[in-house]
Tab-separated table of C-alpha atoms in Angstrom:
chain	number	residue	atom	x	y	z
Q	39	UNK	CA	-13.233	4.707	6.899
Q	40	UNK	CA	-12.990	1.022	5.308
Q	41	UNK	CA	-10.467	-0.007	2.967
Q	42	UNK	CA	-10.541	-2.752	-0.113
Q	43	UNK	CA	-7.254	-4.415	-1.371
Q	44	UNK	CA	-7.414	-6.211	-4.099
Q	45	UNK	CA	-4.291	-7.599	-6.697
Q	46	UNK	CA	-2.109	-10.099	-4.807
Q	47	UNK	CA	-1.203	-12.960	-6.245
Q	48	UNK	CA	1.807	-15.425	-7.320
Q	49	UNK	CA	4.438	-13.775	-9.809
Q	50	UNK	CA	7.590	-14.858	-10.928
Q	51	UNK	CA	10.686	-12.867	-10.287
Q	52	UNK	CA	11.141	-9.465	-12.161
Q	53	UNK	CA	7.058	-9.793	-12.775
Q	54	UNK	CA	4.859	-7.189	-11.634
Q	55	UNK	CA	1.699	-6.937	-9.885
Q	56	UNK	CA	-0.584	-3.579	-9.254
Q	57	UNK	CA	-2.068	-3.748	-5.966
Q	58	UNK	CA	-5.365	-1.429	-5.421
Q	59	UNK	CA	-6.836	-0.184	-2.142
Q	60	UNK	CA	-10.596	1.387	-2.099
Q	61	UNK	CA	-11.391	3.940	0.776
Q	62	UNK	CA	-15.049	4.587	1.585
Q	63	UNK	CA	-17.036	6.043	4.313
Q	64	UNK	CA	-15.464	9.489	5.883
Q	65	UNK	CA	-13.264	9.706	2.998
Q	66	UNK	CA	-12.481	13.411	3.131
Q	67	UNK	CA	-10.882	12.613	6.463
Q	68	UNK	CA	-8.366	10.921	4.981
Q	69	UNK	CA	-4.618	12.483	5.003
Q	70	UNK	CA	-1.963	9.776	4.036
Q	71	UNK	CA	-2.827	6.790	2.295
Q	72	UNK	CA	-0.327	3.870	1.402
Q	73	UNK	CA	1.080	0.096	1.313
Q	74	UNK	CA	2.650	-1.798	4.432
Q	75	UNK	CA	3.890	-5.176	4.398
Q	76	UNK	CA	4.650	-8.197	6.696
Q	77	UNK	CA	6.627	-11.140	5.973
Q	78	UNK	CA	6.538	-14.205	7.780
Q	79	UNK	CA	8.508	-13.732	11.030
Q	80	UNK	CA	8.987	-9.832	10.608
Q	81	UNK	CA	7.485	-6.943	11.340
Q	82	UNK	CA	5.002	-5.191	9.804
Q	83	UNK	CA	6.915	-2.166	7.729
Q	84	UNK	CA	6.111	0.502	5.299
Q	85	UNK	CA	6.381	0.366	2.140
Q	86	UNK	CA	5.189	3.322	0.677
Q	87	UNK	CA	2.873	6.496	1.518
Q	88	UNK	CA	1.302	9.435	-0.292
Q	89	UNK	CA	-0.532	12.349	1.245
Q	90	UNK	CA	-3.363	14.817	-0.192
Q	91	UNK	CA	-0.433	16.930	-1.583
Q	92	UNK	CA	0.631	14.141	-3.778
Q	93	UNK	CA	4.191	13.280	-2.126
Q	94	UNK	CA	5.219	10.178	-1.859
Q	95	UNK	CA	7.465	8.515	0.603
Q	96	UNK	CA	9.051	4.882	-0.192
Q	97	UNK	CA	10.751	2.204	1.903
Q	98	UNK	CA	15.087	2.404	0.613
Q	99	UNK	CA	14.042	-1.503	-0.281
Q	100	UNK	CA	11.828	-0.344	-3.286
Q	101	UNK	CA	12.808	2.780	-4.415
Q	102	UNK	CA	12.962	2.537	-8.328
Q	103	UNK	CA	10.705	-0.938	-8.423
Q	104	UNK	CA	7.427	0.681	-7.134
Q	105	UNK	CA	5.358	3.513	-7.283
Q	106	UNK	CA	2.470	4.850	-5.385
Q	107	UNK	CA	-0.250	6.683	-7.103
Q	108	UNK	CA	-4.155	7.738	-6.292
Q	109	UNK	CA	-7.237	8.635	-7.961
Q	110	UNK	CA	-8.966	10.695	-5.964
Q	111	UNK	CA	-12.453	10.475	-7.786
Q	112	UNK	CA	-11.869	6.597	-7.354
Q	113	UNK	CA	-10.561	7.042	-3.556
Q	114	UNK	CA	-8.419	4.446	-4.441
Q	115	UNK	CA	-4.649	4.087	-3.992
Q	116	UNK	CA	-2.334	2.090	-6.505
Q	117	UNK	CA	0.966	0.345	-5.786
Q	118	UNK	CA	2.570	-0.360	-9.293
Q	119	UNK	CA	4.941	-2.994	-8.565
Q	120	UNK	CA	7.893	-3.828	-11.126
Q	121	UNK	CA	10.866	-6.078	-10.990
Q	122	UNK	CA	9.087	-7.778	-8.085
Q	123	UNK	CA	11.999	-10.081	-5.923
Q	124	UNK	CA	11.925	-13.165	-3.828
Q	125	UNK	CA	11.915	-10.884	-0.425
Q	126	UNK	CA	9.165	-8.805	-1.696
Q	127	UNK	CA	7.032	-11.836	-0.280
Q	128	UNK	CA	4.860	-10.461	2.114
Q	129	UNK	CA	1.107	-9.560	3.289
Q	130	UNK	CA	0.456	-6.226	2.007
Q	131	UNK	CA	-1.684	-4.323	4.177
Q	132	UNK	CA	-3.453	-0.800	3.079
Q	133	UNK	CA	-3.494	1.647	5.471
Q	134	UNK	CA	-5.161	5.495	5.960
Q	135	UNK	CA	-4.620	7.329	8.754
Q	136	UNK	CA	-6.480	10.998	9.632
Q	137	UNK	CA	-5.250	13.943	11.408
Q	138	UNK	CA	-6.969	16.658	13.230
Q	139	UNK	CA	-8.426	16.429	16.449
Q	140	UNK	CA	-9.330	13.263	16.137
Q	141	UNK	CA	-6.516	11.161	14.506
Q	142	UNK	CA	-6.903	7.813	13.508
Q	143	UNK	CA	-5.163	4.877	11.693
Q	144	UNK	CA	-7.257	2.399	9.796
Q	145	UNK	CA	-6.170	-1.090	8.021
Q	146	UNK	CA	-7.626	-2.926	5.099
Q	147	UNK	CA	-7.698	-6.862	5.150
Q	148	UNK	CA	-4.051	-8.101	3.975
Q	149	UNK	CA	-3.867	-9.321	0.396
Q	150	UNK	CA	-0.849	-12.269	-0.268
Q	151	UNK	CA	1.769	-11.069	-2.477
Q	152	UNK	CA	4.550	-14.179	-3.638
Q	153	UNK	CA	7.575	-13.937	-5.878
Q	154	UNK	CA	8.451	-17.294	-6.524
Q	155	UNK	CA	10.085	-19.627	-9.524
């Protein structure tokens, strides 16, 4: 499985941004798909998931300011951020992990989200 992110960039404070992540390869393998993020300093942490079902699971941190969505005929996976903040800084990383006798968890390359003034 490989994953694209695309859709950093700079916004201002209560901006938004839409972040997209493209899966290819053993795509049918797939069974959650979603965002993580690492600030400088911190720990990489989730920041939101979404399985085959369609449920969704969301850091407490963003609940209300982002949403998670996929296309499945695009194998891609959204993150629709809104009232973007200061601490929302962070590398966001897009991740898809397979279960199964064989589970694995696989990272696309980080793309640079800043909130800044």
């Amino acid at each position: 499985v490989q994953l694209q992110a695309s859709g950093g960039g700079l916004v201002q404070p209560g901006g938004s941004l839409r972040l997209s992540c493209a899966a290819s390869g053993r795509i049918s393998s797939i069974n959650v798909m979603g965002w993580y993020r690492q600030a400088p300093g911190k720990q990489r942490e989730l920041v939101a998931v979404i399985n085959n079902g369609g449920s969704t699971k969301y850091a407490d941190s963003v609940k209300g300011r982002f949403t998670i969505s996929r296309d499945n005929f695009k194998n891609t996976v959204y993150l629709q951020m809104n009232s973007l903040k200061p601490e929302d800084t962070a590398v966001y990383y897009c991740n898809a992990k397979t279960y199964g006798s064989l589970p694995a968890t696989y990272w696309g390359q980080g793309t640079q989200v800043t909130v800044s003034s």
